[in-house]
């Protein structure tokens, strides 16, 4: 697993593989690919600016035009589909090691693919840190759990006043 890139599997992994290099070449980073729906699926791409500046409407347009062209050529989906490009937002999904570490000290919800420590699948607590293999989360009563990144189904920040204050500071990616 790469520290600066999210991990995807299946169709989402194929799409991430197709778009990663063109996206990075234009100064953006992939946060997440999600394919929703079956008949006419929506391909949702969340991105950040590599320079750490806020992701603007103009960035959404630029990424959308770039990825539309790339995906039209590669055609990873057999049927008609819709492309949706957005910023990760304030209560963003956590998909990369750098995301977990950047938001250390903030509240997060993490859901595992199958039961982990304490035979639980869902955890809410303060992010401690992460490395290529593990995310550490401080639960109530100061208990720290170690969760395998490979087992994480989804993780996202919890919207709090502290998070809003942090993300509205200059030079902070939203």
Short mmCIF file of C-alpha atoms in Angstrom, two decimals:
data_model
loop_
_atom_site.label_atom_id
_atom_site.label_comp_id
_atom_site.label_asym_id
_atom_site.label_seq_id
_atom_site.Cartn_x
_atom_site.Cartn_y
_atom_site.Cartn_z
CA UNK A 1 0.00 0.00 0.00
CA UNK A 2 1.29 3.43 -0.88
CA UNK A 3 1.28 6.17 1.72
CA UNK A 4 0.10 8.80 -0.77
CA UNK A 5 -2.36 6.72 -2.75
CA UNK A 6 -5.62 5.08 -1.73
CA UNK A 7 -6.13 1.35 -2.16
CA UNK A 8 -9.00 0.14 -4.33
CA UNK A 9 -10.03 -3.27 -5.62
CA UNK A 10 -12.25 -4.59 -8.41
CA UNK A 11 -13.70 -2.09 -10.88
CA UNK A 12 -12.81 0.82 -8.60
CA UNK A 13 -9.20 -0.41 -8.57
CA UNK A 14 -9.15 -0.60 -12.37
CA UNK A 15 -10.51 2.95 -12.66
CA UNK A 16 -8.00 4.23 -10.06
CA UNK A 17 -5.19 2.59 -12.02
CA UNK A 18 -6.35 4.29 -15.24
CA UNK A 19 -6.72 7.80 -13.78
CA UNK A 20 -3.91 7.97 -11.20
CA UNK A 21 -1.04 9.08 -13.44
CA UNK A 22 -2.94 11.64 -15.56
CA UNK A 23 -4.44 13.10 -12.38
CA UNK A 24 -1.05 13.38 -10.66
CA UNK A 25 0.54 14.83 -13.81
CA UNK A 26 -1.93 17.74 -13.59
CA UNK A 27 -1.15 18.46 -9.91
CA UNK A 28 -3.96 16.52 -8.23
CA UNK A 29 -4.15 13.53 -5.89
CA UNK A 30 -6.77 10.81 -5.86
CA UNK A 31 -8.65 10.48 -2.57
CA UNK A 32 -11.28 7.89 -3.57
CA UNK A 33 -13.01 6.17 -6.46
CA UNK A 34 -16.50 4.86 -5.80
CA UNK A 35 -18.84 3.24 -8.32
CA UNK A 36 -22.50 3.52 -7.30
CA UNK A 37 -25.48 1.89 -8.97
CA UNK A 38 -25.68 -0.87 -11.56
CA UNK A 39 -27.90 0.00 -14.52
CA UNK A 40 -26.29 3.37 -15.26
CA UNK A 41 -23.52 3.59 -12.65
CA UNK A 42 -22.10 6.82 -11.30
CA UNK A 43 -18.31 6.92 -11.06
CA UNK A 44 -17.51 9.24 -8.17
CA UNK A 45 -13.97 10.61 -8.04
CA UNK A 46 -12.80 12.56 -4.98
CA UNK A 47 -9.58 14.48 -5.40
CA UNK A 48 -7.29 16.94 -3.64
CA UNK A 49 -4.80 19.44 -4.98
CA UNK A 50 -1.26 18.15 -4.55
CA UNK A 51 -0.08 21.61 -3.43
CA UNK A 52 -2.43 21.55 -0.42
CA UNK A 53 -4.55 24.48 -1.61
CA UNK A 54 -8.34 24.28 -1.43
CA UNK A 55 -10.02 22.25 -4.17
CA UNK A 56 -12.16 24.77 -6.08
CA UNK A 57 -15.00 24.58 -8.58
CA UNK A 58 -12.43 25.28 -11.30
CA UNK A 59 -10.42 22.28 -10.09
CA UNK A 60 -13.57 20.12 -10.28
CA UNK A 61 -14.12 21.25 -13.87
CA UNK A 62 -10.49 20.64 -14.87
CA UNK A 63 -10.42 17.18 -13.30
CA UNK A 64 -13.80 16.31 -14.80
CA UNK A 65 -12.68 17.24 -18.33
CA UNK A 66 -9.37 15.39 -17.92
CA UNK A 67 -10.89 12.21 -16.52
CA UNK A 68 -13.83 12.18 -18.96
CA UNK A 69 -11.35 12.05 -21.82
CA UNK A 70 -9.14 9.42 -20.16
CA UNK A 71 -12.06 7.17 -19.19
CA UNK A 72 -13.74 7.53 -22.60
CA UNK A 73 -10.58 6.16 -24.22
CA UNK A 74 -10.03 3.33 -21.70
CA UNK A 75 -13.78 2.56 -21.35
CA UNK A 76 -13.63 0.49 -18.11
CA UNK A 77 -17.44 0.17 -17.84
CA UNK A 78 -19.40 -1.75 -20.49
CA UNK A 79 -22.61 0.29 -20.14
CA UNK A 80 -23.46 3.99 -20.02
CA UNK A 81 -22.20 5.71 -16.87
CA UNK A 82 -21.97 9.15 -15.28
CA UNK A 83 -18.83 10.84 -13.95
CA UNK A 84 -19.03 12.88 -10.74
CA UNK A 85 -15.94 14.78 -9.51
CA UNK A 86 -15.76 16.44 -6.09
CA UNK A 87 -13.49 17.54 -3.31
CA UNK A 88 -13.23 15.25 -0.32
CA UNK A 89 -14.96 17.87 1.84
CA UNK A 90 -14.49 18.63 5.52
CA UNK A 91 -15.74 15.30 6.89
CA UNK A 92 -13.67 13.54 4.27
CA UNK A 93 -13.08 9.85 3.76
CA UNK A 94 -9.70 8.71 5.08
CA UNK A 95 -8.02 6.58 2.43
CA UNK A 96 -4.29 7.35 2.59
CA UNK A 97 -1.74 7.14 5.40
CA UNK A 98 -1.10 10.86 5.04
CA UNK A 99 -4.82 11.56 5.61
CA UNK A 100 -4.87 9.59 8.87
CA UNK A 101 -1.70 11.37 10.07
CA UNK A 102 -2.73 14.86 8.92
CA UNK A 103 -5.92 14.61 10.97
CA UNK A 104 -4.38 12.97 14.06
CA UNK A 105 -6.25 14.20 17.13
CA UNK A 106 -9.56 14.56 15.30
CA UNK A 107 -12.58 12.27 15.63
CA UNK A 108 -13.07 9.52 13.06
CA UNK A 109 -15.39 6.61 12.38
CA UNK A 110 -13.84 3.44 11.03
CA UNK A 111 -15.70 0.39 9.80
CA UNK A 112 -13.92 -2.90 9.16
CA UNK A 113 -14.79 -5.59 6.61
CA UNK A 114 -15.08 -8.13 9.43
CA UNK A 115 -14.78 -8.04 13.24
CA UNK A 116 -11.48 -6.79 14.64
CA UNK A 117 -10.31 -5.95 18.19
CA UNK A 118 -12.99 -6.74 20.77
CA UNK A 119 -14.91 -8.59 18.05
CA UNK A 120 -16.20 -5.22 16.73
CA UNK A 121 -16.56 -3.92 13.19
CA UNK A 122 -17.22 -0.23 13.98
CA UNK A 123 -15.01 2.13 15.93
CA UNK A 124 -15.29 5.83 16.78
CA UNK A 125 -12.47 7.72 18.44
CA UNK A 126 -9.58 10.13 17.98
CA UNK A 127 -7.01 9.36 15.32
CA UNK A 128 -3.58 8.74 16.82
CA UNK A 129 -1.48 7.93 13.75
CA UNK A 130 -1.02 5.48 10.91
CA UNK A 131 1.63 3.70 8.89
CA UNK A 132 1.47 1.54 5.78
CA UNK A 133 -0.08 -1.37 7.69
CA UNK A 134 -1.92 0.01 10.73
CA UNK A 135 -4.21 2.83 11.90
CA UNK A 136 -4.26 3.64 15.60
CA UNK A 137 -7.43 5.06 17.13
CA UNK A 138 -7.92 6.28 20.74
CA UNK A 139 -11.28 5.12 22.06
CA UNK A 140 -13.06 6.30 25.19
CA UNK A 141 -11.20 5.56 28.44
CA UNK A 142 -7.88 6.14 26.58
CA UNK A 143 -7.86 2.66 25.04
CA UNK A 144 -5.84 2.60 21.81
CA UNK A 145 -6.82 0.05 19.17
CA UNK A 146 -4.70 -0.92 16.21
CA UNK A 147 -6.67 -1.58 13.03
CA UNK A 148 -5.15 -3.15 9.93
CA UNK A 149 -5.47 -0.78 6.98
CA UNK A 150 -6.15 -3.72 4.68
CA UNK A 151 -9.21 -4.59 6.80
CA UNK A 152 -10.76 -1.11 6.71
CA UNK A 153 -13.99 -0.98 4.72
CA UNK A 154 -14.42 2.76 5.19
CA UNK A 155 -13.08 5.51 7.39
CA UNK A 156 -14.08 9.14 7.59
CA UNK A 157 -13.70 12.19 9.77
CA UNK A 158 -16.52 13.17 12.09
CA UNK A 159 -17.70 16.75 11.61
CA UNK A 160 -16.90 18.71 14.79
CA UNK A 161 -16.33 22.38 15.64
CA UNK A 162 -12.61 21.64 16.05
CA UNK A 163 -12.43 20.10 12.58
CA UNK A 164 -14.27 23.04 11.03
CA UNK A 165 -11.89 25.48 12.73
CA UNK A 166 -8.88 23.47 11.53
CA UNK A 167 -10.05 23.25 7.93
CA UNK A 168 -10.88 26.94 7.67
CA UNK A 169 -7.30 27.97 8.51
CA UNK A 170 -5.27 29.29 5.54
CA UNK A 171 -3.34 26.65 3.54
CA UNK A 172 -5.49 23.75 4.79
CA UNK A 173 -7.06 21.41 2.26
CA UNK A 174 -10.84 21.17 2.57
#
